[in-house]
Amino acid sequence: MGENTVKKKNKNRTQGQEIWFRLRKNIGAMVGLTVVILLILTAVFADVLFDYDTDVIGYEISERKQAPSAEHPFGTDDMGRDLFARVLYGTRYSLSIGAAAVLIGILVGVPYGAACGYFGGKVDLYLMRFIDIIRAVPGLLMGIVIVSALGQSTFNLILAISIGQIVSIANITRASVLTVKNQEYVESARNIGLSEGRIILKHIIPNCLSPILVQVTLGVASAIVSASSLSFLGLGIPVPEPEWGALLSAGRGFIRQYSYMTLFPGLAIMITVLSLNLLGDGLRDALDPKLRK
Amino acid sequence: MLKYTLKRILLLIPTIIGISLFIFLAMEAASGDFVSTLITEEMTDEEVHALRASYGLDKPVLERYVDYMWNLLHGDLGTSYTSRMPVMELFMQKIGNTTMLAVASTIVCILISIPLGIFAARHRGSIFDNISNVLGVLGLSIPNFWLGLMLIVWFSVQRSWLPPGGNDDGILSVILPAITVGTGHTAILMRTTRSAMLDTLRQDYLRTARAKGVSERKVINVHALRNAMIPILSVALTQFAGCFGGAALTETVFGWPGVGKMVVDAVKQRDIPLACGTLIMKCIIISLIGLATDLLYVVVDPRVKTQFASAKRGKRNG
Amino acid sequence: MEKTINATAAVKKEDPEVVLSIKNLTVQFKIEKEIVEAVNDVSIELKKGKTLGLVGETGAGKTTTALAALNLVPNPPGIIKSGEIRVCGKDVLHMKKKELEKVRGYDIAMIFQDPMSSLNPVFTVGYQIAESIRIHNPGMKKEEAFEKAKDMLEVVGIDRARANEYPHQFSGGMKQRVVIAIALACDPQVLIADEPTTALDVTIQAQVMDMMRDLKEKYGTGTIMITHDLGIVAESCDDVAVMYAGRIVEQGTLDEVFNDTRHPYTEGLFNSLPNIKNRAAKLHPIKGLMPDPTNLPKGCAFAPRCKYATDACRERQPSTRHFSETHIVRCTAYDDPDFMIERSRKS
């Protein structure tokens, strides 16, 4: 009954404005968005804020293992490095590793999943069986094996965690292509003689974008956790780079007396992942209001 | 239904071939093999070669792989390089601990998430619903291993209420690992319960039940919950299965002697038979839980049962 | 929930023949700060064994009125603002939960529009019928209730052996029979049938209607038949109430409403029916749409679509006018003593 009135109010907005309008009403999503923007700014201007050689990796043994104070808000590590500088600088690593892994996920996963969903039949069966085999190996272990096989470097770390991203993006793309493919507007596009290529480009992909966009947002969050997990196990970015997982791994040895060393890097991961998750949830609701009801 | 069960089991074969091949090839590509960890400076080349031969590592990778698969076909998971013990025996030693952790965390998870999810759905939009939503996202966002470390700080280091690791203190030692594994699962299951209940709560058949005079308590706990249980059960069992595959980090943080930690250590030490055999066993367990989930559906959802029955009938007639 | 008691309504003496009486019922829905007047000042009386047809377009407030009779209006967003509803003399709006549960399904039962969704998919149909029987016969054994449920299945023309089957194993018409069996399981005094055949195939519709008529005669149940199909009304009802935008615009006996139509909206409903005697005749649908329920016009809600509407119609709410003891019409045009709608002029 309220539908008429809702439509009337919103008739002057484009779809983009409509989504933004709905997103803006979601407090969680706006908090998430704000924090994500702040984190990106921190990552971009990290070297303006701190000098890499002196603040981030340069050590001062005389100031080692200092509890948080005004001078060192997060304290210092066992080498006397300021953890505040290291954690903030680490934003650059975590965000770019997460983004890069998801980018690979999109580049491989979207065509892969789209092919499965669109062609169906045997293609789908074999491609998906392959995905099933990958999924049989727990994600963390897959990462460990790949980093062991290829050697320890930032690029290999990204590659290792992108596997999981490829799998989840391919799955979500396949599912949404399958749904859209059978819609009547695709059928009618075919009936008026559009080529398959045009149908995929004009009708199928635009209608699959929302779930992929949501998955991408949540994917960056999960990639950041995966990266820090591997670093935590000592298989990620080599020391002394200030990656959050590596900081946690270093701090773990001093957990009995100096637990602040593990507190702050972990908080940084949690805040980043939390805001990405809030944003992803908000996007999901804003893009598909039907799911809310 | 028997046919379905057999089909599921047969599907395991390509998976087992795939993951074992993956482990063998990846370990081959990795720098250094198991023997390189044993080499000392006084050893001569001949000695190193002899050592390598004693593990069969002088043979090409494909030959080793075929040998391994041949033995696997006879039910032999191989012998661990590091401990020189049969992989099966090592696995059986650790699987009990992993199962204990999986069961404990799943119980914690179900006891917390389902009541909260139902309550949130029934009071949708209330303060409680909003708080539990935020807590849900928070629970999803806490990195497991960090949560584990923080729990150790709070409950073992600062208060020494609970042991910081190992499994020597019986039920006490499983509490912190179970909370660590269970937090993320609880968040997910709570969200699943909430949305499944929201979905069920607006169904017409609840109105029919109310119109019959069914009390509100029974409308929720019998009519609605029975239907919402279907997706909830599916997610809970998937998570339970996941505990067998993905608790490696938690096991590492707490030094919990389970299979997750064992396989991570095996990969680090290039112990191919141990890594491969443990992974295969994990896959079989996860797949069996998946099968049990599917069969459980038949009990919970009468529509699935009819599907099986009609498929059978269709076969007979056709 | 807000409730105001209408003090004057309670004065009138109870008529034991009246099984359902609704007086001055007003129901509102609050949707995002806007108030929808779903039902406005509706009064209905149903006598034992009689059938009252409640007619109107989708969104006229028929279903809401019916749900209010069981105090089942979903809250939020629905609020029963005022009015009094008595089922077999019992005030259902001011009852404890426990008492209400005893009335629902026992004194008054309801058949819903869509049989596909009104049965719980995870319970057998036998269980769903027996559940009602057990609630209203505490102490009855499970097996006995289940036997009674099987009897009910037979009453609605379903093999009693199918009691152990699940809803998805039944066709739409069969499901509606099960819904009817649930409703009649405790032999209620009042039955509300909310468009019981709309969701069914035409051939099945006739079967279900025939069955309902037979059952009504057998059990003597007072029935409210909600429909937008005037054919069904002509076939099965003793009295008729026509609703428009939450108000009853015309009510009376079947004969009065069909053969002495007074309200322009009722006339419009008849004109939009195909004429079986003159198939070539053009249909005359009512022009325009129902007004936005959040923003009803100040005067008569039908005025914007009414060809007889005058300024007076647009200015104020029409008052009720009695053409006989039973025939009541809300139309301002009759302030003019010479006013007649076209339909009455012809006859």
PDB file of N, CA, C and O in Angstrom, chain B residues 252-307:
ATOM      1  N   THR B 252      47.618 -23.522  16.254  1.00  0.00           N
ATOM      2  CA  THR B 252      48.988 -23.032  16.381  1.00  0.00           C
ATOM      3  C   THR B 252      49.108 -22.061  17.553  1.00  0.00           C
ATOM      4  O   THR B 252      50.031 -22.159  18.367  1.00  0.00           O
ATOM      5  N   VAL B 253      48.153 -21.120  17.639  1.00  0.00           N
ATOM      6  CA  VAL B 253      48.206 -20.104  18.704  1.00  0.00           C
ATOM      7  C   VAL B 253      48.188 -20.762  20.078  1.00  0.00           C
ATOM      8  O   VAL B 253      48.935 -20.380  20.982  1.00  0.00           O
ATOM      9  N   PHE B 254      47.344 -21.784  20.238  1.00  0.00           N
ATOM     10  CA  PHE B 254      47.199 -22.406  21.553  1.00  0.00           C
ATOM     11  C   PHE B 254      48.072 -23.644  21.728  1.00  0.00           C
ATOM     12  O   PHE B 254      47.972 -24.320  22.746  1.00  0.00           O
ATOM     13  N   GLY B 255      48.882 -23.950  20.715  1.00  0.00           N
ATOM     14  CA  GLY B 255      49.666 -25.170  20.786  1.00  0.00           C
ATOM     15  C   GLY B 255      48.785 -26.389  20.996  1.00  0.00           C
ATOM     16  O   GLY B 255      49.120 -27.320  21.712  1.00  0.00           O
ATOM     17  N   TRP B 256      47.597 -26.349  20.395  1.00  0.00           N
ATOM     18  CA  TRP B 256      46.633 -27.444  20.547  1.00  0.00           C
ATOM     19  C   TRP B 256      47.027 -28.555  19.595  1.00  0.00           C
ATOM     20  O   TRP B 256      47.085 -28.349  18.395  1.00  0.00           O
ATOM     21  N   PRO B 257      47.328 -29.747  20.104  1.00  0.00           N
ATOM     22  CA  PRO B 257      47.878 -30.794  19.230  1.00  0.00           C
ATOM     23  C   PRO B 257      46.836 -31.442  18.334  1.00  0.00           C
ATOM     24  O   PRO B 257      46.474 -32.595  18.522  1.00  0.00           O
ATOM     25  N   GLY B 258      46.331 -30.714  17.348  1.00  0.00           N
ATOM     26  CA  GLY B 258      45.337 -31.266  16.440  1.00  0.00           C
ATOM     27  C   GLY B 258      45.904 -31.451  15.046  1.00  0.00           C
ATOM     28  O   GLY B 258      47.084 -31.190  14.801  1.00  0.00           O
ATOM     29  N   VAL B 259      45.042 -31.903  14.130  1.00  0.00           N
ATOM     30  CA  VAL B 259      45.521 -32.195  12.779  1.00  0.00           C
ATOM     31  C   VAL B 259      45.827 -30.925  11.992  1.00  0.00           C
ATOM     32  O   VAL B 259      46.643 -30.941  11.080  1.00  0.00           O
ATOM     33  N   GLY B 260      45.171 -29.815  12.324  1.00  0.00           N
ATOM     34  CA  GLY B 260      45.415 -28.573  11.599  1.00  0.00           C
ATOM     35  C   GLY B 260      46.854 -28.126  11.770  1.00  0.00           C
ATOM     36  O   GLY B 260      47.560 -27.815  10.807  1.00  0.00           O
ATOM     37  N   LYS B 261      47.313 -28.123  13.003  1.00  0.00           N
ATOM     38  CA  LYS B 261      48.693 -27.734  13.293  1.00  0.00           C
ATOM     39  C   LYS B 261      49.664 -28.741  12.677  1.00  0.00           C
ATOM     40  O   LYS B 261      50.687 -28.376  12.126  1.00  0.00           O
ATOM     41  N   MET B 262      49.267 -30.028  12.744  1.00  0.00           N
ATOM     42  CA  MET B 262      50.147 -31.071  12.228  1.00  0.00           C
ATOM     43  C   MET B 262      50.413 -30.872  10.735  1.00  0.00           C
ATOM     44  O   MET B 262      51.548 -30.982  10.274  1.00  0.00           O
ATOM     45  N   VAL B 263      49.366 -30.536   9.973  1.00  0.00           N
ATOM     46  CA  VAL B 263      49.551 -30.432   8.533  1.00  0.00           C
ATOM     47  C   VAL B 263      50.353 -29.176   8.180  1.00  0.00           C
ATOM     48  O   VAL B 263      51.180 -29.185   7.268  1.00  0.00           O
ATOM     49  N   VAL B 264      50.145 -28.093   8.950  1.00  0.00           N
ATOM     50  CA  VAL B 264      50.929 -26.879   8.710  1.00  0.00           C
ATOM     51  C   VAL B 264      52.412 -27.166   8.969  1.00  0.00           C
ATOM     52  O   VAL B 264      53.285 -26.824   8.168  1.00  0.00           O
ATOM     53  N   ASP B 265      52.689 -27.833  10.082  1.00  0.00           N
ATOM     54  CA  ASP B 265      54.070 -28.183  10.389  1.00  0.00           C
ATOM     55  C   ASP B 265      54.654 -29.105   9.328  1.00  0.00           C
ATOM     56  O   ASP B 265      55.814 -28.965   8.938  1.00  0.00           O
ATOM     57  N   ALA B 266      53.817 -30.053   8.848  1.00  0.00           N
ATOM     58  CA  ALA B 266      54.288 -31.005   7.840  1.00  0.00           C
ATOM     59  C   ALA B 266      54.713 -30.267   6.578  1.00  0.00           C
ATOM     60  O   ALA B 266      55.767 -30.565   5.990  1.00  0.00           O
ATOM     61  N   VAL B 267      53.909 -29.284   6.141  1.00  0.00           N
ATOM     62  CA  VAL B 267      54.263 -28.539   4.930  1.00  0.00           C
ATOM     63  C   VAL B 267      55.555 -27.769   5.165  1.00  0.00           C
ATOM     64  O   VAL B 267      56.453 -27.751   4.323  1.00  0.00           O
ATOM     65  N   LYS B 268      55.671 -27.152   6.340  1.00  0.00           N
ATOM     66  CA  LYS B 268      56.876 -26.369   6.626  1.00  0.00           C
ATOM     67  C   LYS B 268      58.116 -27.255   6.603  1.00  0.00           C
ATOM     68  O   LYS B 268      59.185 -26.828   6.196  1.00  0.00           O
ATOM     69  N   GLN B 269      57.978 -28.520   7.046  1.00  0.00           N
ATOM     70  CA  GLN B 269      59.134 -29.421   7.099  1.00  0.00           C
ATOM     71  C   GLN B 269      59.257 -30.259   5.837  1.00  0.00           C
ATOM     72  O   GLN B 269      60.090 -31.150   5.786  1.00  0.00           O
ATOM     73  N   ARG B 270      58.388 -29.978   4.850  1.00  0.00           N
ATOM     74  CA  ARG B 270      58.412 -30.717   3.578  1.00  0.00           C
ATOM     75  C   ARG B 270      58.159 -32.213   3.787  1.00  0.00           C
ATOM     76  O   ARG B 270      58.727 -33.038   3.102  1.00  0.00           O
ATOM     77  N   ASP B 271      57.372 -32.537   4.795  1.00  0.00           N
ATOM     78  CA  ASP B 271      57.042 -33.937   5.065  1.00  0.00           C
ATOM     79  C   ASP B 271      55.858 -34.310   4.179  1.00  0.00           C
ATOM     80  O   ASP B 271      54.698 -34.245   4.604  1.00  0.00           O
ATOM     81  N   ILE B 272      56.167 -34.689   2.919  1.00  0.00           N
ATOM     82  CA  ILE B 272      55.113 -34.883   1.923  1.00  0.00           C
ATOM     83  C   ILE B 272      54.065 -35.926   2.334  1.00  0.00           C
ATOM     84  O   ILE B 272      52.878 -35.646   2.294  1.00  0.00           O
ATOM     85  N   PRO B 273      54.475 -37.127   2.753  1.00  0.00           N
ATOM     86  CA  PRO B 273      53.441 -38.135   3.076  1.00  0.00           C
ATOM     87  C   PRO B 273      52.527 -37.669   4.191  1.00  0.00           C
ATOM     88  O   PRO B 273      51.309 -37.852   4.117  1.00  0.00           O
ATOM     89  N   LEU B 274      53.078 -36.997   5.199  1.00  0.00           N
ATOM     90  CA  LEU B 274      52.256 -36.557   6.317  1.00  0.00           C
ATOM     91  C   LEU B 274      51.267 -35.488   5.866  1.00  0.00           C
ATOM     92  O   LEU B 274      50.071 -35.554   6.168  1.00  0.00           O
ATOM     93  N   ALA B 275      51.768 -34.494   5.086  1.00  0.00           N
ATOM     94  CA  ALA B 275      50.893 -33.420   4.615  1.00  0.00           C
ATOM     95  C   ALA B 275      49.781 -33.984   3.742  1.00  0.00           C
ATOM     96  O   ALA B 275      48.599 -33.676   3.912  1.00  0.00           O
ATOM     97  N   CYS B 276      50.188 -34.830   2.807  1.00  0.00           N
ATOM     98  CA  CYS B 276      49.245 -35.375   1.842  1.00  0.00           C
ATOM     99  C   CYS B 276      48.212 -36.274   2.515  1.00  0.00           C
ATOM    100  O   CYS B 276      47.006 -36.132   2.300  1.00  0.00           O
ATOM    101  N   GLY B 277      48.711 -37.178   3.355  1.00  0.00           N
ATOM    102  CA  GLY B 277      47.811 -38.127   4.002  1.00  0.00           C
ATOM    103  C   GLY B 277      46.820 -37.430   4.926  1.00  0.00           C
ATOM    104  O   GLY B 277      45.625 -37.737   4.931  1.00  0.00           O
ATOM    105  N   THR B 278      47.311 -36.446   5.677  1.00  0.00           N
ATOM    106  CA  THR B 278      46.423 -35.733   6.597  1.00  0.00           C
ATOM    107  C   THR B 278      45.341 -34.992   5.813  1.00  0.00           C
ATOM    108  O   THR B 278      44.157 -35.012   6.176  1.00  0.00           O
ATOM    109  N   LEU B 279      45.772 -34.348   4.717  1.00  0.00           N
ATOM    110  CA  LEU B 279      44.803 -33.614   3.900  1.00  0.00           C
ATOM    111  C   LEU B 279      43.738 -34.544   3.341  1.00  0.00           C
ATOM    112  O   LEU B 279      42.545 -34.220   3.337  1.00  0.00           O
ATOM    113  N   ILE B 280      44.176 -35.699   2.867  1.00  0.00           N
ATOM    114  CA  ILE B 280      43.214 -36.647   2.297  1.00  0.00           C
ATOM    115  C   ILE B 280      42.210 -37.081   3.358  1.00  0.00           C
ATOM    116  O   ILE B 280      40.998 -37.091   3.130  1.00  0.00           O
ATOM    117  N   MET B 281      42.699 -37.382   4.540  1.00  0.00           N
ATOM    118  CA  MET B 281      41.795 -37.805   5.608  1.00  0.00           C
ATOM    119  C   MET B 281      40.811 -36.689   5.978  1.00  0.00           C
ATOM    120  O   MET B 281      39.635 -36.925   6.206  1.00  0.00           O
ATOM    121  N   LYS B 282      41.330 -35.447   6.004  1.00  0.00           N
ATOM    122  CA  LYS B 282      40.456 -34.317   6.303  1.00  0.00           C
ATOM    123  C   LYS B 282      39.358 -34.211   5.253  1.00  0.00           C
ATOM    124  O   LYS B 282      38.187 -33.991   5.588  1.00  0.00           O
ATOM    125  N   CYS B 283      39.741 -34.353   3.977  1.00  0.00           N
ATOM    126  CA  CYS B 283      38.756 -34.251   2.896  1.00  0.00           C
ATOM    127  C   CYS B 283      37.680 -35.308   3.062  1.00  0.00           C
ATOM    128  O   CYS B 283      36.493 -35.039   2.850  1.00  0.00           O
ATOM    129  N   ILE B 284      38.101 -36.517   3.422  1.00  0.00           N
ATOM    130  CA  ILE B 284      37.124 -37.593   3.575  1.00  0.00           C
ATOM    131  C   ILE B 284      36.163 -37.251   4.713  1.00  0.00           C
ATOM    132  O   ILE B 284      34.942 -37.375   4.574  1.00  0.00           O
ATOM    133  N   ILE B 285      36.701 -36.754   5.822  1.00  0.00           N
ATOM    134  CA  ILE B 285      35.842 -36.404   6.964  1.00  0.00           C
ATOM    135  C   ILE B 285      34.863 -35.300   6.573  1.00  0.00           C
ATOM    136  O   ILE B 285      33.654 -35.394   6.812  1.00  0.00           O
ATOM    137  N   ILE B 286      35.397 -34.260   5.929  1.00  0.00           N
ATOM    138  CA  ILE B 286      34.534 -33.133   5.557  1.00  0.00           C
ATOM    139  C   ILE B 286      33.439 -33.607   4.608  1.00  0.00           C
ATOM    140  O   ILE B 286      32.267 -33.251   4.738  1.00  0.00           O
ATOM    141  N   SER B 287      33.821 -34.454   3.686  1.00  0.00           N
ATOM    142  CA  SER B 287      32.846 -34.941   2.719  1.00  0.00           C
ATOM    143  C   SER B 287      31.785 -35.811   3.397  1.00  0.00           C
ATOM    144  O   SER B 287      30.602 -35.753   3.051  1.00  0.00           O
ATOM    145  N   LEU B 288      32.203 -36.596   4.381  1.00  0.00           N
ATOM    146  CA  LEU B 288      31.228 -37.433   5.098  1.00  0.00           C
ATOM    147  C   LEU B 288      30.255 -36.569   5.892  1.00  0.00           C
ATOM    148  O   LEU B 288      29.063 -36.858   5.947  1.00  0.00           O
ATOM    149  N   ILE B 289      30.774 -35.478   6.481  1.00  0.00           N
ATOM    150  CA  ILE B 289      29.861 -34.583   7.207  1.00  0.00           C
ATOM    151  C   ILE B 289      28.881 -33.958   6.224  1.00  0.00           C
ATOM    152  O   ILE B 289      27.689 -33.836   6.504  1.00  0.00           O
ATOM    153  N   GLY B 290      29.395 -33.601   5.042  1.00  0.00           N
ATOM    154  CA  GLY B 290      28.522 -33.043   4.011  1.00  0.00           C
ATOM    155  C   GLY B 290      27.433 -34.021   3.633  1.00  0.00           C
ATOM    156  O   GLY B 290      26.253 -33.656   3.488  1.00  0.00           O
ATOM    157  N   LEU B 291      27.821 -35.270   3.501  1.00  0.00           N
ATOM    158  CA  LEU B 291      26.850 -36.310   3.150  1.00  0.00           C
ATOM    159  C   LEU B 291      25.802 -36.453   4.256  1.00  0.00           C
ATOM    160  O   LEU B 291      24.605 -36.514   3.999  1.00  0.00           O
ATOM    161  N   ALA B 292      26.297 -36.427   5.500  1.00  0.00           N
ATOM    162  CA  ALA B 292      25.369 -36.538   6.629  1.00  0.00           C
ATOM    163  C   ALA B 292      24.394 -35.359   6.625  1.00  0.00           C
ATOM    164  O   ALA B 292      23.209 -35.521   6.902  1.00  0.00           O
ATOM    165  N   THR B 293      24.906 -34.158   6.282  1.00  0.00           N
ATOM    166  CA  THR B 293      24.034 -32.985   6.208  1.00  0.00           C
ATOM    167  C   THR B 293      22.921 -33.220   5.206  1.00  0.00           C
ATOM    168  O   THR B 293      21.742 -32.966   5.480  1.00  0.00           O
ATOM    169  N   ASP B 294      23.307 -33.712   4.022  1.00  0.00           N
ATOM    170  CA  ASP B 294      22.310 -33.940   2.981  1.00  0.00           C
ATOM    171  C   ASP B 294      21.275 -34.961   3.414  1.00  0.00           C
ATOM    172  O   ASP B 294      20.086 -34.820   3.144  1.00  0.00           O
ATOM    173  N   LEU B 295      21.752 -36.010   4.089  1.00  0.00           N
ATOM    174  CA  LEU B 295      20.818 -37.044   4.521  1.00  0.00           C
ATOM    175  C   LEU B 295      19.913 -36.526   5.635  1.00  0.00           C
ATOM    176  O   LEU B 295      18.750 -36.886   5.729  1.00  0.00           O
ATOM    177  N   LEU B 296      20.461 -35.618   6.439  1.00  0.00           N
ATOM    178  CA  LEU B 296      19.673 -35.036   7.518  1.00  0.00           C
ATOM    179  C   LEU B 296      18.526 -34.191   6.968  1.00  0.00           C
ATOM    180  O   LEU B 296      17.446 -34.113   7.546  1.00  0.00           O
ATOM    181  N   TYR B 297      18.774 -33.581   5.822  1.00  0.00           N
ATOM    182  CA  TYR B 297      17.729 -32.791   5.168  1.00  0.00           C
ATOM    183  C   TYR B 297      16.468 -33.615   4.963  1.00  0.00           C
ATOM    184  O   TYR B 297      15.360 -33.126   5.064  1.00  0.00           O
ATOM    185  N   VAL B 298      16.694 -34.886   4.617  1.00  0.00           N
ATOM    186  CA  VAL B 298      15.559 -35.758   4.349  1.00  0.00           C
ATOM    187  C   VAL B 298      14.669 -35.844   5.588  1.00  0.00           C
ATOM    188  O   VAL B 298      13.449 -35.896   5.491  1.00  0.00           O
ATOM    189  N   VAL B 299      15.298 -35.808   6.760  1.00  0.00           N
ATOM    190  CA  VAL B 299      14.526 -35.880   7.990  1.00  0.00           C
ATOM    191  C   VAL B 299      13.822 -34.556   8.265  1.00  0.00           C
ATOM    192  O   VAL B 299      12.654 -34.511   8.641  1.00  0.00           O
ATOM    193  N   VAL B 300      14.552 -33.450   8.061  1.00  0.00           N
ATOM    194  CA  VAL B 300      14.026 -32.146   8.455  1.00  0.00           C
ATOM    195  C   VAL B 300      13.032 -31.604   7.436  1.00  0.00           C
ATOM    196  O   VAL B 300      12.033 -30.996   7.789  1.00  0.00           O
ATOM    197  N   ASP B 301      13.313 -31.807   6.168  1.00  0.00           N
ATOM    198  CA  ASP B 301      12.487 -31.203   5.138  1.00  0.00           C
ATOM    199  C   ASP B 301      11.789 -32.283   4.318  1.00  0.00           C
ATOM    200  O   ASP B 301      12.418 -32.942   3.495  1.00  0.00           O
ATOM    201  N   PRO B 302      10.477 -32.469   4.549  1.00  0.00           N
ATOM    202  CA  PRO B 302       9.775 -33.542   3.854  1.00  0.00           C
ATOM    203  C   PRO B 302       9.807 -33.394   2.329  1.00  0.00           C
ATOM    204  O   PRO B 302       9.679 -34.379   1.617  1.00  0.00           O
ATOM    205  N   ARG B 303      10.007 -32.170   1.848  1.00  0.00           N
ATOM    206  CA  ARG B 303      10.012 -31.983   0.401  1.00  0.00           C
ATOM    207  C   ARG B 303      11.182 -32.709  -0.252  1.00  0.00           C
ATOM    208  O   ARG B 303      11.080 -33.238  -1.341  1.00  0.00           O
ATOM    209  N   VAL B 304      12.332 -32.740   0.459  1.00  0.00           N
ATOM    210  CA  VAL B 304      13.499 -33.417  -0.087  1.00  0.00           C
ATOM    211  C   VAL B 304      13.258 -34.912  -0.177  1.00  0.00           C
ATOM    212  O   VAL B 304      13.610 -35.565  -1.149  1.00  0.00           O
ATOM    213  N   LYS B 305      12.613 -35.447   0.847  1.00  0.00           N
ATOM    214  CA  LYS B 305      12.321 -36.874   0.878  1.00  0.00           C
ATOM    215  C   LYS B 305      11.491 -37.273  -0.339  1.00  0.00           C
ATOM    216  O   LYS B 305      11.781 -38.246  -1.012  1.00  0.00           O
ATOM    217  N   THR B 306      10.465 -36.475  -0.639  1.00  0.00           N
ATOM    218  CA  THR B 306       9.624 -36.779  -1.790  1.00  0.00           C
ATOM    219  C   THR B 306      10.435 -36.719  -3.073  1.00  0.00           C
ATOM    220  O   THR B 306      10.225 -37.505  -3.979  1.00  0.00           O
ATOM    221  N   GLN B 307      11.377 -35.766  -3.124  1.00  0.00           N
ATOM    222  CA  GLN B 307      12.220 -35.666  -4.308  1.00  0.00           C
ATOM    223  C   GLN B 307      12.954 -36.972  -4.552  1.00  0.00           C
ATOM    224  O   GLN B 307      12.968 -37.496  -5.653  1.00  0.00           O
TER     225      GLN B 307
END
